[in-house]
Amino acid sequence: MQTQPHNPNLTRYVIRSSDVISDLRINVFEESSDKIIWYKERFLSDEEIVEHLVHNQTSTILWTIHKPKRGWYIRIRSPSFPPGVFMPLLPVPRSSPDYADAALYFSCRTNNLPLSPPSTSISPKKSGISRDSVDSDTTVVHSYPPTPPVAPIRHATFSTLTESKPIPSRIAQFLLAPHSTPHIPIPQQTDQTSFITRAVSLFKNHKPSHSLSFTLTPVDNIRRLKTAGSSQSHHLIPQSPTPLLVFHDTTPVLTFRSMTGLLEINRAEEHMLGVETSFWIAVSLSYLEFLEDRESYLVAMTD
């Protein structure tokens, strides 16, 4: 893997899946190190596919990811959540201004710092998808670690507050969307250009979405940029919202049954949100697998 220039504002992890079919394990390494921080492994229950995100040093299961054997849903749980409580990853409604092909969204309780803008929602009230039960602070009855809910609920939110004084919290939404790499120029046919070189370029350009790269962005950042952009001159170059996390797919072409990539987390954004890193890792690995099998997911959603 090509070494990336050092950026003190980013925390980088290398994600690598095993090429052993029976293993079905994904490891998360420190960048430029063979040290495994977390790994994800898969198990089958009677009705679900359950994946564990495990802290390697302590062998502690931090998060579980649940998917049905038939049908479609992605639900993330902490082992400390009460029974029946989870955080779902949901398809973005087509009526949403944030809609993109294969985009998902979720809600999460985060720190509410003085500079935080008002909460915004990705899913309109009249969309065809039921709204998250955590869209307003009034429906949330626990933080992280969670306490038993006052009334039965199905969705969970949490935050990790490390300060001695409690920090006010809020519900924020996040958008997961593919981040397509640019098309690779096809070499002009010359005597020096081999058939293999041209074929590889064509293959890269015809891969679905060109890669498994994606971004995880706070919806607040998207709204803030759109608001600022509407007051700026249309002659200015459009900007992109600041993502919390970017995954760069670095899997070599013609590689089968394995995957490698670089995960970059914005330190400032992560610190401001106050949510532990392992949660973002669990969400990222869940979405990465969704992108790998997106066609199967789309078929399952129509069942």
PDB file of N, CA and C in Angstrom, residues 109-171:
ATOM      1  N   ARG A 109     -26.502   9.937  19.294  1.00  0.00           N
ATOM      2  CA  ARG A 109     -26.372  10.990  20.299  1.00  0.00           C
ATOM      3  C   ARG A 109     -24.914  11.418  20.388  1.00  0.00           C
ATOM      4  N   THR A 110     -24.679  12.733  20.313  1.00  0.00           N
ATOM      5  CA  THR A 110     -23.321  13.271  20.359  1.00  0.00           C
ATOM      6  C   THR A 110     -23.264  14.425  21.356  1.00  0.00           C
ATOM      7  N   ASN A 111     -22.066  14.926  21.587  1.00  0.00           N
ATOM      8  CA  ASN A 111     -21.922  16.121  22.410  1.00  0.00           C
ATOM      9  C   ASN A 111     -22.642  17.293  21.754  1.00  0.00           C
ATOM     10  N   ASN A 112     -23.226  18.148  22.572  1.00  0.00           N
ATOM     11  CA  ASN A 112     -23.870  19.360  22.079  1.00  0.00           C
ATOM     12  C   ASN A 112     -23.027  20.545  22.514  1.00  0.00           C
ATOM     13  N   LEU A 113     -22.049  20.875  21.681  1.00  0.00           N
ATOM     14  CA  LEU A 113     -21.138  21.966  22.004  1.00  0.00           C
ATOM     15  C   LEU A 113     -21.755  23.299  21.608  1.00  0.00           C
ATOM     16  N   PRO A 114     -21.273  24.406  22.178  1.00  0.00           N
ATOM     17  CA  PRO A 114     -21.870  25.713  21.879  1.00  0.00           C
ATOM     18  C   PRO A 114     -21.936  26.048  20.401  1.00  0.00           C
ATOM     19  N   LEU A 115     -20.970  25.542  19.613  1.00  0.00           N
ATOM     20  CA  LEU A 115     -20.938  25.872  18.194  1.00  0.00           C
ATOM     21  C   LEU A 115     -21.776  24.932  17.346  1.00  0.00           C
ATOM     22  N   SER A 116     -22.395  23.915  17.981  1.00  0.00           N
ATOM     23  CA  SER A 116     -23.182  22.965  17.218  1.00  0.00           C
ATOM     24  C   SER A 116     -24.426  23.649  16.660  1.00  0.00           C
ATOM     25  N   PRO A 117     -24.728  23.442  15.373  1.00  0.00           N
ATOM     26  CA  PRO A 117     -25.939  24.030  14.796  1.00  0.00           C
ATOM     27  C   PRO A 117     -27.157  23.249  15.251  1.00  0.00           C
ATOM     28  N   PRO A 118     -28.363  23.784  15.020  1.00  0.00           N
ATOM     29  CA  PRO A 118     -29.574  23.029  15.364  1.00  0.00           C
ATOM     30  C   PRO A 118     -29.604  21.695  14.636  1.00  0.00           C
ATOM     31  N   SER A 119     -30.184  20.684  15.271  1.00  0.00           N
ATOM     32  CA  SER A 119     -30.259  19.361  14.664  1.00  0.00           C
ATOM     33  C   SER A 119     -31.048  19.414  13.365  1.00  0.00           C
ATOM     34  N   THR A 120     -30.578  18.651  12.377  1.00  0.00           N
ATOM     35  CA  THR A 120     -31.272  18.561  11.105  1.00  0.00           C
ATOM     36  C   THR A 120     -31.568  17.108  10.807  1.00  0.00           C
ATOM     37  N   SER A 121     -32.596  16.881  10.011  1.00  0.00           N
ATOM     38  CA  SER A 121     -33.020  15.521   9.714  1.00  0.00           C
ATOM     39  C   SER A 121     -32.833  15.223   8.243  1.00  0.00           C
ATOM     40  N   ILE A 122     -32.382  14.007   7.953  1.00  0.00           N
ATOM     41  CA  ILE A 122     -32.167  13.593   6.577  1.00  0.00           C
ATOM     42  C   ILE A 122     -33.440  13.046   5.968  1.00  0.00           C
ATOM     43  N   SER A 123     -34.313  12.499   6.816  1.00  0.00           N
ATOM     44  CA  SER A 123     -35.516  11.841   6.339  1.00  0.00           C
ATOM     45  C   SER A 123     -36.713  12.751   6.531  1.00  0.00           C
ATOM     46  N   PRO A 124     -37.344  13.213   5.466  1.00  0.00           N
ATOM     47  CA  PRO A 124     -38.499  14.090   5.607  1.00  0.00           C
ATOM     48  C   PRO A 124     -39.663  13.362   6.248  1.00  0.00           C
ATOM     49  N   LYS A 125     -40.547  14.125   6.876  1.00  0.00           N
ATOM     50  CA  LYS A 125     -41.657  13.527   7.615  1.00  0.00           C
ATOM     51  C   LYS A 125     -42.563  12.699   6.724  1.00  0.00           C
ATOM     52  N   LYS A 126     -42.665  13.080   5.445  1.00  0.00           N
ATOM     53  CA  LYS A 126     -43.591  12.377   4.568  1.00  0.00           C
ATOM     54  C   LYS A 126     -42.884  11.401   3.646  1.00  0.00           C
ATOM     55  N   SER A 127     -41.694  10.957   4.028  1.00  0.00           N
ATOM     56  CA  SER A 127     -40.997   9.982   3.211  1.00  0.00           C
ATOM     57  C   SER A 127     -41.652   8.625   3.402  1.00  0.00           C
ATOM     58  N   GLY A 128     -41.330   7.700   2.497  1.00  0.00           N
ATOM     59  CA  GLY A 128     -41.918   6.378   2.589  1.00  0.00           C
ATOM     60  C   GLY A 128     -41.286   5.521   3.657  1.00  0.00           C
ATOM     61  N   ILE A 129     -40.274   6.025   4.329  1.00  0.00           N
ATOM     62  CA  ILE A 129     -39.572   5.262   5.352  1.00  0.00           C
ATOM     63  C   ILE A 129     -39.908   5.835   6.711  1.00  0.00           C
ATOM     64  N   SER A 130     -40.193   4.941   7.644  1.00  0.00           N
ATOM     65  CA  SER A 130     -40.545   5.405   8.981  1.00  0.00           C
ATOM     66  C   SER A 130     -39.387   6.144   9.611  1.00  0.00           C
ATOM     67  N   ARG A 131     -39.697   7.197  10.324  1.00  0.00           N
ATOM     68  CA  ARG A 131     -38.655   8.015  10.932  1.00  0.00           C
ATOM     69  C   ARG A 131     -38.041   7.300  12.116  1.00  0.00           C
ATOM     70  N   ASP A 132     -36.768   7.602  12.327  1.00  0.00           N
ATOM     71  CA  ASP A 132     -36.058   7.050  13.465  1.00  0.00           C
ATOM     72  C   ASP A 132     -36.716   7.525  14.754  1.00  0.00           C
ATOM     73  N   SER A 133     -36.804   6.641  15.747  1.00  0.00           N
ATOM     74  CA  SER A 133     -37.399   7.046  17.012  1.00  0.00           C
ATOM     75  C   SER A 133     -36.494   7.972  17.795  1.00  0.00           C
ATOM     76  N   VAL A 134     -35.311   8.249  17.258  1.00  0.00           N
ATOM     77  CA  VAL A 134     -34.375   9.123  17.970  1.00  0.00           C
ATOM     78  C   VAL A 134     -34.245  10.470  17.288  1.00  0.00           C
ATOM     79  N   ASP A 135     -35.191  10.828  16.437  1.00  0.00           N
ATOM     80  CA  ASP A 135     -35.090  12.104  15.725  1.00  0.00           C
ATOM     81  C   ASP A 135     -35.227  13.302  16.653  1.00  0.00           C
ATOM     82  N   SER A 136     -35.745  13.124  17.847  1.00  0.00           N
ATOM     83  CA  SER A 136     -35.840  14.230  18.788  1.00  0.00           C
ATOM     84  C   SER A 136     -35.304  13.793  20.127  1.00  0.00           C
ATOM     85  N   ASP A 137     -34.737  14.740  20.868  1.00  0.00           N
ATOM     86  CA  ASP A 137     -34.139  14.409  22.152  1.00  0.00           C
ATOM     87  C   ASP A 137     -35.157  13.849  23.134  1.00  0.00           C
ATOM     88  N   THR A 138     -36.424  14.191  22.971  1.00  0.00           N
ATOM     89  CA  THR A 138     -37.423  13.789  23.947  1.00  0.00           C
ATOM     90  C   THR A 138     -37.663  12.292  23.936  1.00  0.00           C
ATOM     91  N   THR A 139     -37.304  11.595  22.851  1.00  0.00           N
ATOM     92  CA  THR A 139     -37.553  10.167  22.787  1.00  0.00           C
ATOM     93  C   THR A 139     -36.396   9.352  23.325  1.00  0.00           C
ATOM     94  N   VAL A 140     -35.280   9.976  23.638  1.00  0.00           N
ATOM     95  CA  VAL A 140     -34.095   9.252  24.070  1.00  0.00           C
ATOM     96  C   VAL A 140     -34.107   9.108  25.581  1.00  0.00           C
ATOM     97  N   VAL A 141     -33.885   7.884  26.038  1.00  0.00           N
ATOM     98  CA  VAL A 141     -33.986   7.652  27.463  1.00  0.00           C
ATOM     99  C   VAL A 141     -32.699   7.089  28.059  1.00  0.00           C
ATOM    100  N   HIS A 142     -31.649   7.013  27.257  1.00  0.00           N
ATOM    101  CA  HIS A 142     -30.391   6.538  27.824  1.00  0.00           C
ATOM    102  C   HIS A 142     -29.214   7.113  27.049  1.00  0.00           C
ATOM    103  N   SER A 143     -28.067   7.064  27.678  1.00  0.00           N
ATOM    104  CA  SER A 143     -26.833   7.500  27.042  1.00  0.00           C
ATOM    105  C   SER A 143     -25.888   6.308  27.066  1.00  0.00           C
ATOM    106  N   TYR A 144     -24.624   6.523  26.904  1.00  0.00           N
ATOM    107  CA  TYR A 144     -23.665   5.432  26.889  1.00  0.00           C
ATOM    108  C   TYR A 144     -22.786   5.503  28.131  1.00  0.00           C
ATOM    109  N   PRO A 145     -22.701   4.451  28.979  1.00  0.00           N
ATOM    110  CA  PRO A 145     -23.432   3.199  28.828  1.00  0.00           C
ATOM    111  C   PRO A 145     -24.922   3.406  29.041  1.00  0.00           C
ATOM    112  N   PRO A 146     -25.753   2.630  28.338  1.00  0.00           N
ATOM    113  CA  PRO A 146     -27.195   2.873  28.415  1.00  0.00           C
ATOM    114  C   PRO A 146     -27.788   2.431  29.741  1.00  0.00           C
ATOM    115  N   THR A 147     -28.829   3.103  30.143  1.00  0.00           N
ATOM    116  CA  THR A 147     -29.613   2.693  31.294  1.00  0.00           C
ATOM    117  C   THR A 147     -30.937   2.144  30.784  1.00  0.00           C
ATOM    118  N   PRO A 148     -31.635   1.316  31.562  1.00  0.00           N
ATOM    119  CA  PRO A 148     -32.889   0.734  31.072  1.00  0.00           C
ATOM    120  C   PRO A 148     -33.869   1.816  30.636  1.00  0.00           C
ATOM    121  N   PRO A 149     -34.523   1.627  29.507  1.00  0.00           N
ATOM    122  CA  PRO A 149     -35.458   2.635  29.013  1.00  0.00           C
ATOM    123  C   PRO A 149     -36.719   2.699  29.856  1.00  0.00           C
ATOM    124  N   VAL A 150     -37.326   3.873  29.859  1.00  0.00           N
ATOM    125  CA  VAL A 150     -38.571   4.058  30.588  1.00  0.00           C
ATOM    126  C   VAL A 150     -39.700   3.308  29.904  1.00  0.00           C
ATOM    127  N   ALA A 151     -39.718   3.314  28.580  1.00  0.00           N
ATOM    128  CA  ALA A 151     -40.731   2.601  27.813  1.00  0.00           C
ATOM    129  C   ALA A 151     -40.022   1.837  26.711  1.00  0.00           C
ATOM    130  N   PRO A 152     -40.636   0.747  26.220  1.00  0.00           N
ATOM    131  CA  PRO A 152     -39.984  -0.032  25.159  1.00  0.00           C
ATOM    132  C   PRO A 152     -39.694   0.824  23.940  1.00  0.00           C
ATOM    133  N   ILE A 153     -38.463   0.766  23.453  1.00  0.00           N
ATOM    134  CA  ILE A 153     -38.089   1.468  22.228  1.00  0.00           C
ATOM    135  C   ILE A 153     -37.274   0.517  21.378  1.00  0.00           C
ATOM    136  N   ARG A 154     -37.121   0.843  20.115  1.00  0.00           N
ATOM    137  CA  ARG A 154     -36.432  -0.062  19.197  1.00  0.00           C
ATOM    138  C   ARG A 154     -35.092   0.469  18.747  1.00  0.00           C
ATOM    139  N   HIS A 155     -34.899   1.782  18.828  1.00  0.00           N
ATOM    140  CA  HIS A 155     -33.649   2.348  18.331  1.00  0.00           C
ATOM    141  C   HIS A 155     -32.867   2.949  19.493  1.00  0.00           C
ATOM    142  N   ALA A 156     -31.560   2.927  19.376  1.00  0.00           N
ATOM    143  CA  ALA A 156     -30.727   3.404  20.472  1.00  0.00           C
ATOM    144  C   ALA A 156     -29.792   4.491  20.008  1.00  0.00           C
ATOM    145  N   THR A 157     -29.419   5.382  20.922  1.00  0.00           N
ATOM    146  CA  THR A 157     -28.364   6.349  20.678  1.00  0.00           C
ATOM    147  C   THR A 157     -27.462   6.357  21.892  1.00  0.00           C
ATOM    148  N   PHE A 158     -26.272   6.880  21.755  1.00  0.00           N
ATOM    149  CA  PHE A 158     -25.341   6.886  22.864  1.00  0.00           C
ATOM    150  C   PHE A 158     -24.300   7.963  22.656  1.00  0.00           C
ATOM    151  N   SER A 159     -23.576   8.240  23.716  1.00  0.00           N
ATOM    152  CA  SER A 159     -22.401   9.099  23.606  1.00  0.00           C
ATOM    153  C   SER A 159     -21.412   8.675  24.658  1.00  0.00           C
ATOM    154  N   THR A 160     -20.159   8.963  24.407  1.00  0.00           N
ATOM    155  CA  THR A 160     -19.123   8.689  25.380  1.00  0.00           C
ATOM    156  C   THR A 160     -18.613  10.037  25.886  1.00  0.00           C
ATOM    157  N   LEU A 161     -18.894  10.369  27.137  1.00  0.00           N
ATOM    158  CA  LEU A 161     -18.513  11.654  27.702  1.00  0.00           C
ATOM    159  C   LEU A 161     -17.388  11.423  28.691  1.00  0.00           C
ATOM    160  N   THR A 162     -16.233  11.946  28.380  1.00  0.00           N
ATOM    161  CA  THR A 162     -15.059  11.659  29.186  1.00  0.00           C
ATOM    162  C   THR A 162     -14.745  12.766  30.177  1.00  0.00           C
ATOM    163  N   GLU A 163     -15.352  13.922  30.032  1.00  0.00           N
ATOM    164  CA  GLU A 163     -15.094  15.020  30.953  1.00  0.00           C
ATOM    165  C   GLU A 163     -15.717  14.741  32.317  1.00  0.00           C
ATOM    166  N   SER A 164     -15.180  15.365  33.358  1.00  0.00           N
ATOM    167  CA  SER A 164     -15.723  15.175  34.703  1.00  0.00           C
ATOM    168  C   SER A 164     -17.112  15.782  34.810  1.00  0.00           C
ATOM    169  N   LYS A 165     -17.354  16.889  34.110  1.00  0.00           N
ATOM    170  CA  LYS A 165     -18.675  17.501  34.104  1.00  0.00           C
ATOM    171  C   LYS A 165     -19.457  17.001  32.893  1.00  0.00           C
ATOM    172  N   PRO A 166     -20.726  16.645  33.086  1.00  0.00           N
ATOM    173  CA  PRO A 166     -21.518  16.180  31.951  1.00  0.00           C
ATOM    174  C   PRO A 166     -21.618  17.255  30.875  1.00  0.00           C
ATOM    175  N   ILE A 167     -21.485  16.833  29.637  1.00  0.00           N
ATOM    176  CA  ILE A 167     -21.619  17.747  28.511  1.00  0.00           C
ATOM    177  C   ILE A 167     -23.012  17.558  27.920  1.00  0.00           C
ATOM    178  N   PRO A 168     -23.731  18.629  27.663  1.00  0.00           N
ATOM    179  CA  PRO A 168     -25.055  18.476  27.047  1.00  0.00           C
ATOM    180  C   PRO A 168     -24.940  17.678  25.752  1.00  0.00           C
ATOM    181  N   SER A 169     -25.958  16.862  25.499  1.00  0.00           N
ATOM    182  CA  SER A 169     -25.934  16.031  24.295  1.00  0.00           C
ATOM    183  C   SER A 169     -27.085  16.386  23.370  1.00  0.00           C
ATOM    184  N   ARG A 170     -27.008  15.868  22.170  1.00  0.00           N
ATOM    185  CA  ARG A 170     -28.011  16.130  21.149  1.00  0.00           C
ATOM    186  C   ARG A 170     -28.069  14.935  20.207  1.00  0.00           C
ATOM    187  N   ILE A 171     -29.120  14.897  19.383  1.00  0.00           N
ATOM    188  CA  ILE A 171     -29.240  13.864  18.369  1.00  0.00           C
ATOM    189  C   ILE A 171     -28.772  14.435  17.039  1.00  0.00           C
TER     190      ILE A 171
END
